[in-house]
Amino acid sequence: MKQRINILQISNSKVFGGNEEHIRAIIKYLNKGKFCVLTAVPENSEFGAVLKKEGFEIVYNEIPSKFSFRSLRNIMKIVHKNNIRIIHTHNRREDLLGAVASLIQGIPHIVTIHDRINMNQEGERVNNFNARFYKFVLKHMPRKIIAVSNATKEDLLQEIKITRHKVIHIINGTDFERLNVDIDTHKEREKLVGIIARVRNKQIGKKGHLYFLQACKIILEKHKNIAFIICGEDKVTGEYLESICRELNIHEHVKFLGYRKDIANVISMCDIIVQPSLFEGLPRVLVEAMYLGKPVVGADVDGIREIIEHEETGLLIPSKDAKSLANAVIQLLDNESLANELGRKASKFIKSNYDARIMAQQTELLYQKRSEERR
């Protein structure tokens, strides 16, 4: 019997968000007869608890700083003990550690880029020493880079000046089984418009929360029987957003849900989901909302425009434009048949193109090729 290929996923995340769900979906749908995945996570991390509950194998490793020799030694021990053949990382800190570990151990390193690199919360490119060093590492160290969208791929090619064959686009697939919900979404209630994004420490710029709240004020001038949901914020960010709501005098209409594990339920409760981001790789929340047949409004940026075709699978609006966002939401509120049709077409599109099984199959092919190269 042919020996399985051992893969090490490294995640330094203590929470469970889009990147972590991406990793979990890959592990779930990889061919278990060909691949064995071990995931290195910090102790007491929520992500580790999720993987452990589902029966996936984890080991403990934490990267306390941008580079930790203790963490590097631990990773090398894990690689040696478990006969790891490929290291796969998904974020800057893990990418740097994985690059050094793979170089020392002589095994391939694969990086997945989930967003535009070296961008600040205002959507401006950072060009300091750390940013330049990260570009150098990405250009020279990993054997292959996965981009979650074509927009992310093109951004990498232009920003790093990397050879095209080194970057591959693999879809940011969604585990549809995870989205099966059984709640009553048809009972009489006020209309709900939601923004769902994991934001912490007042870092609300990228996801466009300010423009969302400004749009809420405009919408309320025409539609009184409506409420707005913000989901995914930590306590500090929630208090900050509440203060903005009070300044705009809309606080009675905005509900803060904080971090929720039952995102599919939250999406199902909403009538419209919005994503007014300044930039995006490929937003998982929009994919999930579209799968569930929700009409969506997204900023016309990066990966969002790859899944939203304007007036076909959703509505696109200019980034940083609260008035356009408000008008798009009002259009959907005023035209229920349009909202339903956009939701129906969106669901069909996502089901055909963004299944996590497709992502796992494409990743399997890459793993197979990289492991053969080593021999």
mmCIF file of C-alpha atoms in Angstrom:
data_model
loop_
_atom_site.group_PDB
_atom_site.id
_atom_site.type_symbol
_atom_site.label_atom_id
_atom_site.label_comp_id
_atom_site.label_asym_id
_atom_site.label_seq_id
_atom_site.Cartn_x
_atom_site.Cartn_y
_atom_site.Cartn_z
ATOM 1 C CA MET A 1 0.000 0.000 0.000
ATOM 2 C CA LYS A 2 1.325 3.432 -0.993
ATOM 3 C CA GLN A 3 2.379 5.587 1.965
ATOM 4 C CA ARG A 4 0.289 8.661 2.656
ATOM 5 C CA ILE A 5 1.790 12.129 2.227
ATOM 6 C CA ASN A 6 2.039 13.955 5.556
ATOM 7 C CA ILE A 7 1.112 17.649 5.439
ATOM 8 C CA LEU A 8 1.721 20.208 8.188
ATOM 9 C CA GLN A 9 -0.658 23.168 8.298
ATOM 10 C CA ILE A 10 0.587 25.967 10.551
ATOM 11 C CA SER A 11 -1.858 28.463 12.052
ATOM 12 C CA ASN A 12 -1.043 30.952 14.777
ATOM 13 C CA SER A 13 -4.681 31.988 15.135
ATOM 14 C CA LYS A 14 -6.398 31.782 18.508
ATOM 15 C CA VAL A 15 -9.800 32.572 16.999
ATOM 16 C CA PHE A 16 -11.927 30.963 14.308
ATOM 17 C CA GLY A 17 -12.558 33.107 11.241
ATOM 18 C CA GLY A 18 -12.414 32.942 7.468
ATOM 19 C CA ASN A 19 -8.800 31.771 7.132
ATOM 20 C CA GLU A 20 -9.323 29.074 9.740
ATOM 21 C CA GLU A 21 -12.505 27.835 8.083
ATOM 22 C CA HIS A 22 -10.568 27.680 4.812
ATOM 23 C CA ILE A 23 -7.993 25.369 6.407
ATOM 24 C CA ARG A 24 -10.667 23.263 8.118
ATOM 25 C CA ALA A 25 -12.513 22.740 4.823
ATOM 26 C CA ILE A 26 -9.328 21.618 3.065
ATOM 27 C CA ILE A 27 -8.562 19.116 5.814
ATOM 28 C CA LYS A 28 -12.129 17.808 5.814
ATOM 29 C CA TYR A 29 -12.290 17.091 2.098
ATOM 30 C CA LEU A 30 -8.729 15.970 1.325
ATOM 31 C CA ASN A 31 -8.445 12.344 0.260
ATOM 32 C CA LYS A 32 -7.652 10.602 3.557
ATOM 33 C CA GLY A 33 -6.246 7.617 1.709
ATOM 34 C CA LYS A 34 -3.527 9.771 0.127
ATOM 35 C CA PHE A 35 -2.921 12.558 2.628
ATOM 36 C CA CYS A 36 -2.550 12.886 6.377
ATOM 37 C CA VAL A 37 -2.839 16.430 7.757
ATOM 38 C CA LEU A 38 -1.420 17.650 11.048
ATOM 39 C CA THR A 39 -2.242 21.220 12.127
ATOM 40 C CA ALA A 40 -0.001 23.225 14.455
ATOM 41 C CA VAL A 41 -2.036 25.674 16.560
ATOM 42 C CA PRO A 42 -1.526 27.630 19.812
ATOM 43 C CA GLU A 43 -2.738 26.015 23.008
ATOM 44 C CA ASN A 44 -6.269 26.953 24.050
ATOM 45 C CA SER A 45 -7.023 28.331 20.586
ATOM 46 C CA GLU A 46 -10.608 28.274 19.387
ATOM 47 C CA PHE A 47 -9.443 26.983 16.008
ATOM 48 C CA GLY A 48 -7.646 24.083 17.667
ATOM 49 C CA ALA A 49 -10.778 23.233 19.651
ATOM 50 C CA VAL A 50 -12.847 23.160 16.447
ATOM 51 C CA LEU A 51 -10.385 20.829 14.715
ATOM 52 C CA LYS A 52 -10.095 18.567 17.752
ATOM 53 C CA LYS A 53 -13.883 18.314 18.084
ATOM 54 C CA GLU A 54 -14.140 17.162 14.466
ATOM 55 C CA GLY A 55 -11.483 14.512 15.000
ATOM 56 C CA PHE A 56 -8.636 16.214 13.129
ATOM 57 C CA GLU A 57 -5.110 15.838 14.477
ATOM 58 C CA ILE A 58 -3.455 18.870 16.063
ATOM 59 C CA VAL A 59 -0.168 19.701 17.766
ATOM 60 C CA TYR A 60 0.620 22.773 19.801
ATOM 61 C CA ASN A 61 2.835 25.583 18.605
ATOM 62 C CA GLU A 62 2.669 29.328 19.191
ATOM 63 C CA ILE A 63 4.551 32.076 17.371
ATOM 64 C CA PRO A 64 4.745 34.856 19.984
ATOM 65 C CA SER A 65 6.604 37.351 17.778
ATOM 66 C CA LYS A 66 7.315 37.974 14.114
ATOM 67 C CA PHE A 67 9.975 35.316 14.368
ATOM 68 C CA SER A 68 10.530 32.949 17.273
ATOM 69 C CA PHE A 69 13.497 30.556 17.473
ATOM 70 C CA ARG A 70 11.654 28.507 20.084
ATOM 71 C CA SER A 71 8.714 28.102 17.729
ATOM 72 C CA LEU A 72 11.052 27.268 14.851
ATOM 73 C CA ARG A 73 12.737 24.514 16.894
ATOM 74 C CA ASN A 74 9.339 23.141 17.850
ATOM 75 C CA ILE A 75 8.162 23.092 14.233
ATOM 76 C CA MET A 76 11.331 21.305 13.126
ATOM 77 C CA LYS A 77 10.758 18.662 15.821
ATOM 78 C CA ILE A 78 7.175 18.213 14.609
ATOM 79 C CA VAL A 79 8.363 17.886 11.005
ATOM 80 C CA HIS A 80 11.001 15.311 11.917
ATOM 81 C CA LYS A 81 8.832 13.276 14.300
ATOM 82 C CA ASN A 82 5.873 13.061 11.911
ATOM 83 C CA ASN A 83 7.785 12.658 8.641
ATOM 84 C CA ILE A 84 6.199 15.823 7.248
ATOM 85 C CA ARG A 85 6.591 16.145 3.485
ATOM 86 C CA ILE A 86 5.016 19.573 2.889
ATOM 87 C CA ILE A 87 4.518 22.690 5.059
ATOM 88 C CA HIS A 88 1.478 24.823 4.249
ATOM 89 C CA THR A 89 0.937 28.292 5.782
ATOM 90 C CA HIS A 90 -1.736 30.989 5.447
ATOM 91 C CA ASN A 91 -0.590 34.201 7.151
ATOM 92 C CA ARG A 92 2.479 36.422 7.326
ATOM 93 C CA ARG A 93 3.905 35.246 10.658
ATOM 94 C CA GLU A 94 3.359 31.589 9.768
ATOM 95 C CA ASP A 95 4.702 32.182 6.235
ATOM 96 C CA LEU A 96 8.033 33.452 7.585
ATOM 97 C CA LEU A 97 8.371 30.560 10.033
ATOM 98 C CA GLY A 98 7.349 28.008 7.430
ATOM 99 C CA ALA A 99 9.852 29.373 4.918
ATOM 100 C CA VAL A 100 12.795 28.952 7.309
ATOM 101 C CA ALA A 101 11.634 25.538 8.560
ATOM 102 C CA SER A 102 11.194 24.209 5.037
ATOM 103 C CA LEU A 103 14.629 25.485 4.025
ATOM 104 C CA ILE A 104 16.309 23.773 6.983
ATOM 105 C CA GLN A 105 14.336 20.543 6.618
ATOM 106 C CA GLY A 106 14.615 20.431 2.836
ATOM 107 C CA ILE A 107 10.896 20.035 2.186
ATOM 108 C CA PRO A 108 8.507 22.096 0.021
ATOM 109 C CA HIS A 109 6.677 25.068 1.480
ATOM 110 C CA ILE A 110 3.325 26.234 0.116
ATOM 111 C CA VAL A 111 1.778 29.591 1.022
ATOM 112 C CA THR A 112 -1.851 30.582 0.595
ATOM 113 C CA ILE A 113 -2.448 34.322 0.223
ATOM 114 C CA HIS A 114 -5.966 35.266 1.296
ATOM 115 C CA ASP A 115 -5.841 39.000 0.586
ATOM 116 C CA ARG A 116 -3.797 41.784 -0.951
ATOM 117 C CA ILE A 117 -0.416 41.889 0.769
ATOM 118 C CA ASN A 118 1.056 44.763 2.780
ATOM 119 C CA MET A 119 -2.160 46.804 2.933
ATOM 120 C CA ASN A 120 -3.231 48.919 5.904
ATOM 121 C CA GLN A 121 -6.799 49.418 7.128
ATOM 122 C CA GLU A 122 -7.253 52.426 4.832
ATOM 123 C CA GLY A 123 -6.452 50.358 1.747
ATOM 124 C CA GLU A 124 -3.012 51.914 1.259
ATOM 125 C CA ARG A 125 0.054 49.889 0.391
ATOM 126 C CA VAL A 126 2.716 49.774 3.117
ATOM 127 C CA ASN A 127 6.327 49.879 1.960
ATOM 128 C CA ASN A 128 8.427 49.725 5.124
ATOM 129 C CA PHE A 129 11.239 47.255 5.900
ATOM 130 C CA ASN A 130 8.878 44.525 7.128
ATOM 131 C CA ALA A 131 6.753 44.822 3.998
ATOM 132 C CA ARG A 132 9.785 44.637 1.699
ATOM 133 C CA PHE A 133 11.206 41.684 3.629
ATOM 134 C CA TYR A 134 7.906 39.814 3.339
ATOM 135 C CA LYS A 135 7.867 40.386 -0.419
ATOM 136 C CA PHE A 136 11.429 39.052 -0.617
ATOM 137 C CA VAL A 137 10.442 35.912 1.293
ATOM 138 C CA LEU A 138 7.384 35.281 -0.884
ATOM 139 C CA LYS A 139 9.388 35.779 -4.052
ATOM 140 C CA HIS A 140 12.254 33.459 -3.172
ATOM 141 C CA MET A 141 11.248 30.935 -0.500
ATOM 142 C CA PRO A 142 7.937 29.064 -1.049
ATOM 143 C CA ARG A 143 7.771 26.374 -3.704
ATOM 144 C CA LYS A 144 4.286 27.507 -4.704
ATOM 145 C CA ILE A 145 1.886 30.310 -3.774
ATOM 146 C CA ILE A 146 -1.880 29.779 -3.819
ATOM 147 C CA ALA A 147 -4.087 32.823 -4.423
ATOM 148 C CA VAL A 148 -7.732 32.579 -3.337
ATOM 149 C CA SER A 149 -8.909 34.766 -6.223
ATOM 150 C CA ASN A 150 -7.677 35.901 -9.616
ATOM 151 C CA ALA A 151 -7.491 39.434 -8.231
ATOM 152 C CA THR A 152 -5.175 38.254 -5.461
ATOM 153 C CA LYS A 153 -3.047 36.412 -8.005
ATOM 154 C CA GLU A 154 -2.667 39.477 -10.216
ATOM 155 C CA ASP A 155 -1.859 41.622 -7.176
ATOM 156 C CA LEU A 156 0.946 39.229 -6.229
ATOM 157 C CA LEU A 157 2.352 39.198 -9.753
ATOM 158 C CA GLN A 158 2.417 42.991 -9.940
ATOM 159 C CA GLU A 159 3.558 43.741 -6.391
ATOM 160 C CA ILE A 160 6.262 41.085 -6.013
ATOM 161 C CA LYS A 161 7.248 40.808 -9.672
ATOM 162 C CA ILE A 162 7.098 37.055 -9.234
ATOM 163 C CA THR A 163 7.167 34.562 -12.100
ATOM 164 C CA ARG A 164 3.638 33.640 -13.192
ATOM 165 C CA HIS A 165 4.156 29.868 -12.929
ATOM 166 C CA LYS A 166 4.891 30.171 -9.206
ATOM 167 C CA VAL A 167 1.381 31.435 -8.380
ATOM 168 C CA ILE A 168 -1.749 29.351 -8.815
ATOM 169 C CA HIS A 169 -5.366 30.354 -8.258
ATOM 170 C CA ILE A 170 -7.340 27.835 -6.236
ATOM 171 C CA ILE A 171 -10.892 28.796 -5.337
ATOM 172 C CA ASN A 172 -11.781 29.777 -1.787
ATOM 173 C CA GLY A 173 -14.246 26.916 -1.516
ATOM 174 C CA THR A 174 -17.058 26.676 1.005
ATOM 175 C CA ASP A 175 -18.184 23.674 3.015
ATOM 176 C CA PHE A 176 -21.860 23.661 2.060
ATOM 177 C CA GLU A 177 -22.655 21.001 4.670
ATOM 178 C CA ARG A 178 -21.751 23.519 7.358
ATOM 179 C CA LEU A 179 -24.380 25.936 6.053
ATOM 180 C CA ASN A 180 -27.406 23.722 6.531
ATOM 181 C CA VAL A 181 -29.711 25.653 8.850
ATOM 182 C CA ASP A 182 -33.204 25.055 10.150
ATOM 183 C CA ILE A 183 -34.670 28.307 11.412
ATOM 184 C CA ASP A 184 -37.869 30.155 10.564
ATOM 185 C CA THR A 185 -36.896 33.120 8.401
ATOM 186 C CA HIS A 186 -40.421 33.917 7.222
ATOM 187 C CA LYS A 187 -42.081 35.078 10.451
ATOM 188 C CA GLU A 188 -43.356 38.638 10.633
ATOM 189 C CA ARG A 189 -40.618 40.994 11.755
ATOM 190 C CA GLU A 190 -38.723 44.074 10.703
ATOM 191 C CA LYS A 191 -36.355 43.801 7.747
ATOM 192 C CA LEU A 192 -32.743 43.056 8.692
ATOM 193 C CA VAL A 193 -29.648 44.267 6.842
ATOM 194 C CA GLY A 194 -26.392 42.768 8.067
ATOM 195 C CA ILE A 195 -22.642 43.213 7.878
ATOM 196 C CA ILE A 196 -20.642 40.236 9.146
ATOM 197 C CA ALA A 197 -16.885 40.522 9.582
ATOM 198 C CA ARG A 198 -14.358 39.518 12.231
ATOM 199 C CA VAL A 199 -12.984 42.852 13.492
ATOM 200 C CA ARG A 200 -10.912 43.536 16.583
ATOM 201 C CA ASN A 201 -9.217 46.459 18.351
ATOM 202 C CA LYS A 202 -11.218 49.082 16.415
ATOM 203 C CA GLN A 203 -9.748 47.821 13.126
ATOM 204 C CA ILE A 204 -12.907 48.585 11.135
ATOM 205 C CA GLY A 205 -11.380 50.396 8.141
ATOM 206 C CA LYS A 206 -10.904 47.562 5.689
ATOM 207 C CA LYS A 207 -14.391 46.080 6.063
ATOM 208 C CA GLY A 208 -16.117 49.433 5.556
ATOM 209 C CA HIS A 209 -18.109 49.606 8.792
ATOM 210 C CA LEU A 210 -18.056 53.404 8.827
ATOM 211 C CA TYR A 211 -19.620 53.568 5.367
ATOM 212 C CA PHE A 212 -22.167 50.966 6.429
ATOM 213 C CA LEU A 213 -23.265 53.047 9.418
ATOM 214 C CA GLN A 214 -23.440 56.206 7.320
ATOM 215 C CA ALA A 215 -25.581 54.278 4.814
ATOM 216 C CA CYS A 216 -27.856 53.106 7.645
ATOM 217 C CA LYS A 217 -28.714 56.720 8.465
ATOM 218 C CA ILE A 218 -29.636 57.399 4.827
ATOM 219 C CA ILE A 219 -31.738 54.217 4.574
ATOM 220 C CA LEU A 220 -33.679 55.099 7.730
ATOM 221 C CA GLU A 221 -34.847 58.333 6.118
ATOM 222 C CA LYS A 222 -36.948 56.208 3.738
ATOM 223 C CA HIS A 223 -37.496 52.940 5.601
ATOM 224 C CA LYS A 224 -38.407 53.180 9.283
ATOM 225 C CA ASN A 225 -39.303 49.525 9.937
ATOM 226 C CA ILE A 226 -35.792 48.207 9.464
ATOM 227 C CA ALA A 227 -32.926 47.101 11.673
ATOM 228 C CA PHE A 228 -29.242 46.652 11.040
ATOM 229 C CA ILE A 229 -27.024 43.848 12.340
ATOM 230 C CA ILE A 230 -23.304 44.036 13.005
ATOM 231 C CA CYS A 231 -21.728 40.659 13.725
ATOM 232 C CA GLY A 232 -18.140 39.607 14.427
ATOM 233 C CA GLU A 233 -16.842 42.519 16.502
ATOM 234 C CA ASP A 234 -14.994 42.148 19.786
ATOM 235 C CA LYS A 235 -16.023 44.133 22.885
ATOM 236 C CA VAL A 236 -13.666 47.057 22.268
ATOM 237 C CA THR A 237 -14.740 47.389 18.643
ATOM 238 C CA GLY A 238 -18.410 47.011 19.549
ATOM 239 C CA GLU A 239 -18.194 49.909 22.026
ATOM 240 C CA TYR A 240 -16.394 52.012 19.417
ATOM 241 C CA LEU A 241 -19.048 51.289 16.783
ATOM 242 C CA GLU A 242 -21.823 52.016 19.273
ATOM 243 C CA SER A 243 -20.318 55.450 19.905
ATOM 244 C CA ILE A 244 -20.439 56.150 16.163
ATOM 245 C CA CYS A 245 -24.068 55.015 16.065
ATOM 246 C CA ARG A 246 -24.930 57.461 18.847
ATOM 247 C CA GLU A 247 -23.215 60.285 16.985
ATOM 248 C CA LEU A 248 -25.313 59.408 13.907
ATOM 249 C CA ASN A 249 -28.436 59.003 16.094
ATOM 250 C CA ILE A 250 -29.125 55.512 14.720
ATOM 251 C CA HIS A 251 -28.211 53.478 17.812
ATOM 252 C CA GLU A 252 -31.786 52.305 18.399
ATOM 253 C CA HIS A 253 -31.800 50.611 14.987
ATOM 254 C CA VAL A 254 -28.410 48.823 15.121
ATOM 255 C CA LYS A 255 -27.990 45.490 16.874
ATOM 256 C CA PHE A 256 -24.536 44.264 17.881
ATOM 257 C CA LEU A 257 -24.181 40.497 17.986
ATOM 258 C CA GLY A 258 -20.470 40.237 18.777
ATOM 259 C CA TYR A 259 -18.609 37.101 17.814
ATOM 260 C CA ARG A 260 -20.955 34.274 16.840
ATOM 261 C CA LYS A 261 -20.207 30.664 15.984
ATOM 262 C CA ASP A 262 -23.535 30.154 14.204
ATOM 263 C CA ILE A 263 -22.802 32.415 11.237
ATOM 264 C CA ALA A 264 -25.143 30.487 8.934
ATOM 265 C CA ASN A 265 -28.003 31.231 11.342
ATOM 266 C CA VAL A 266 -27.101 34.914 11.463
ATOM 267 C CA ILE A 267 -26.993 35.108 7.661
ATOM 268 C CA SER A 268 -30.326 33.309 7.421
ATOM 269 C CA MET A 269 -31.961 35.849 9.736
ATOM 270 C CA CYS A 270 -30.898 38.722 7.481
ATOM 271 C CA ASP A 271 -32.810 39.904 4.430
ATOM 272 C CA ILE A 272 -29.762 41.561 2.844
ATOM 273 C CA ILE A 273 -26.031 41.085 3.431
ATOM 274 C CA VAL A 274 -23.576 43.857 2.598
ATOM 275 C CA GLN A 275 -19.793 43.888 2.217
ATOM 276 C CA PRO A 276 -18.572 47.475 1.638
ATOM 277 C CA SER A 277 -14.883 46.543 1.944
ATOM 278 C CA LEU A 278 -11.987 48.663 0.754
ATOM 279 C CA PHE A 279 -10.212 45.543 -0.562
ATOM 280 C CA GLU A 280 -10.774 41.787 -0.386
ATOM 281 C CA GLY A 281 -9.177 38.530 -1.450
ATOM 282 C CA LEU A 282 -12.416 36.604 -1.716
ATOM 283 C CA PRO A 283 -14.831 37.179 1.189
ATOM 284 C CA ARG A 284 -16.187 33.951 2.648
ATOM 285 C CA VAL A 285 -19.223 35.629 4.210
ATOM 286 C CA LEU A 286 -20.448 36.809 0.818
ATOM 287 C CA VAL A 287 -20.002 33.316 -0.631
ATOM 288 C CA GLU A 288 -21.974 31.824 2.267
ATOM 289 C CA ALA A 289 -24.728 34.449 2.009
ATOM 290 C CA MET A 290 -25.044 33.884 -1.733
ATOM 291 C CA TYR A 291 -25.191 30.116 -1.246
ATOM 292 C CA LEU A 292 -28.076 30.668 1.177
ATOM 293 C CA GLY A 293 -29.899 32.707 -1.460
ATOM 294 C CA LYS A 294 -29.509 36.101 0.169
ATOM 295 C CA PRO A 295 -29.375 39.248 -1.995
ATOM 296 C CA VAL A 296 -25.957 40.835 -1.487
ATOM 297 C CA VAL A 297 -24.384 44.236 -1.980
ATOM 298 C CA GLY A 298 -20.614 44.440 -2.286
ATOM 299 C CA ALA A 299 -17.973 47.030 -3.049
ATOM 300 C CA ASP A 300 -16.639 46.815 -6.589
ATOM 301 C CA VAL A 301 -13.140 45.718 -5.536
ATOM 302 C CA ASP A 302 -10.754 42.779 -6.004
ATOM 303 C CA GLY A 303 -12.269 39.363 -5.339
ATOM 304 C CA ILE A 304 -15.769 40.711 -4.661
ATOM 305 C CA ARG A 305 -16.295 41.471 -8.326
ATOM 306 C CA GLU A 306 -15.316 37.883 -9.135
ATOM 307 C CA ILE A 307 -18.398 36.535 -7.356
ATOM 308 C CA ILE A 308 -20.861 39.398 -7.793
ATOM 309 C CA GLU A 309 -21.952 40.165 -11.322
ATOM 310 C CA HIS A 310 -23.832 43.442 -11.085
ATOM 311 C CA GLU A 311 -27.608 42.995 -11.301
ATOM 312 C CA GLU A 312 -27.133 39.253 -11.938
ATOM 313 C CA THR A 313 -25.822 37.722 -8.699
ATOM 314 C CA GLY A 314 -25.918 40.851 -6.571
ATOM 315 C CA LEU A 315 -25.301 44.579 -6.659
ATOM 316 C CA LEU A 316 -21.890 46.252 -6.882
ATOM 317 C CA ILE A 317 -21.278 49.731 -5.527
ATOM 318 C CA PRO A 318 -18.203 51.990 -5.491
ATOM 319 C CA SER A 319 -15.924 51.548 -2.493
ATOM 320 C CA LYS A 320 -16.031 54.221 0.240
ATOM 321 C CA ASP A 321 -19.440 55.413 -0.963
ATOM 322 C CA ALA A 322 -22.131 55.360 1.737
ATOM 323 C CA LYS A 323 -24.770 56.969 -0.503
ATOM 324 C CA SER A 324 -24.378 54.321 -3.228
ATOM 325 C CA LEU A 325 -24.505 51.590 -0.588
ATOM 326 C CA ALA A 326 -27.698 53.054 0.845
ATOM 327 C CA ASN A 327 -29.294 53.370 -2.599
ATOM 328 C CA ALA A 328 -28.470 49.736 -3.433
ATOM 329 C CA VAL A 329 -30.030 48.496 -0.174
ATOM 330 C CA ILE A 330 -33.104 50.693 -0.727
ATOM 331 C CA GLN A 331 -33.427 49.288 -4.242
ATOM 332 C CA LEU A 332 -33.563 45.754 -2.837
ATOM 333 C CA LEU A 333 -35.975 46.738 -0.076
ATOM 334 C CA ASP A 334 -38.294 48.402 -2.596
ATOM 335 C CA ASN A 335 -38.124 45.591 -5.145
ATOM 336 C CA GLU A 336 -38.652 42.226 -3.476
ATOM 337 C CA SER A 337 -38.848 40.344 -6.790
ATOM 338 C CA LEU A 338 -35.417 41.695 -7.791
ATOM 339 C CA ALA A 339 -33.987 40.738 -4.397
ATOM 340 C CA ASN A 340 -35.370 37.206 -4.693
ATOM 341 C CA GLU A 341 -34.095 36.807 -8.264
ATOM 342 C CA LEU A 342 -30.597 37.986 -7.366
ATOM 343 C CA GLY A 343 -30.552 35.578 -4.420
ATOM 344 C CA ARG A 344 -31.674 32.669 -6.577
ATOM 345 C CA LYS A 345 -29.035 33.317 -9.258
ATOM 346 C CA ALA A 346 -26.347 33.886 -6.632
ATOM 347 C CA SER A 347 -27.078 30.556 -4.968
ATOM 348 C CA LYS A 348 -26.915 28.701 -8.273
ATOM 349 C CA PHE A 349 -23.600 30.360 -9.160
ATOM 350 C CA ILE A 350 -21.948 29.576 -5.817
ATOM 351 C CA LYS A 351 -23.137 25.957 -5.774
ATOM 352 C CA SER A 352 -21.615 25.426 -9.219
ATOM 353 C CA ASN A 353 -18.290 27.159 -8.642
ATOM 354 C CA TYR A 354 -17.288 27.385 -4.961
ATOM 355 C CA ASP A 355 -17.691 23.935 -3.462
ATOM 356 C CA ALA A 356 -14.961 23.118 -0.903
ATOM 357 C CA ARG A 357 -14.616 19.701 -2.540
ATOM 358 C CA ILE A 358 -13.307 21.417 -5.682
ATOM 359 C CA MET A 359 -10.821 23.398 -3.579
ATOM 360 C CA ALA A 360 -9.623 20.212 -1.876
ATOM 361 C CA GLN A 361 -9.206 18.379 -5.189
ATOM 362 C CA GLN A 362 -7.149 21.226 -6.652
ATOM 363 C CA THR A 363 -5.039 21.366 -3.495
ATOM 364 C CA GLU A 364 -4.492 17.589 -3.640
ATOM 365 C CA LEU A 365 -3.010 17.898 -7.135
ATOM 366 C CA LEU A 366 -0.630 20.588 -5.922
ATOM 367 C CA TYR A 367 0.427 18.536 -2.889
ATOM 368 C CA GLN A 368 1.045 15.507 -5.092
ATOM 369 C CA LYS A 369 3.252 17.457 -7.522
ATOM 370 C CA ARG A 370 5.263 19.126 -4.775
ATOM 371 C CA SER A 371 5.917 15.837 -2.947
ATOM 372 C CA GLU A 372 7.111 14.223 -6.178
ATOM 373 C CA GLU A 373 9.485 17.118 -6.832
ATOM 374 C CA ARG A 374 11.217 16.448 -3.528
ATOM 375 C CA ARG A 375 12.086 12.924 -4.589
#
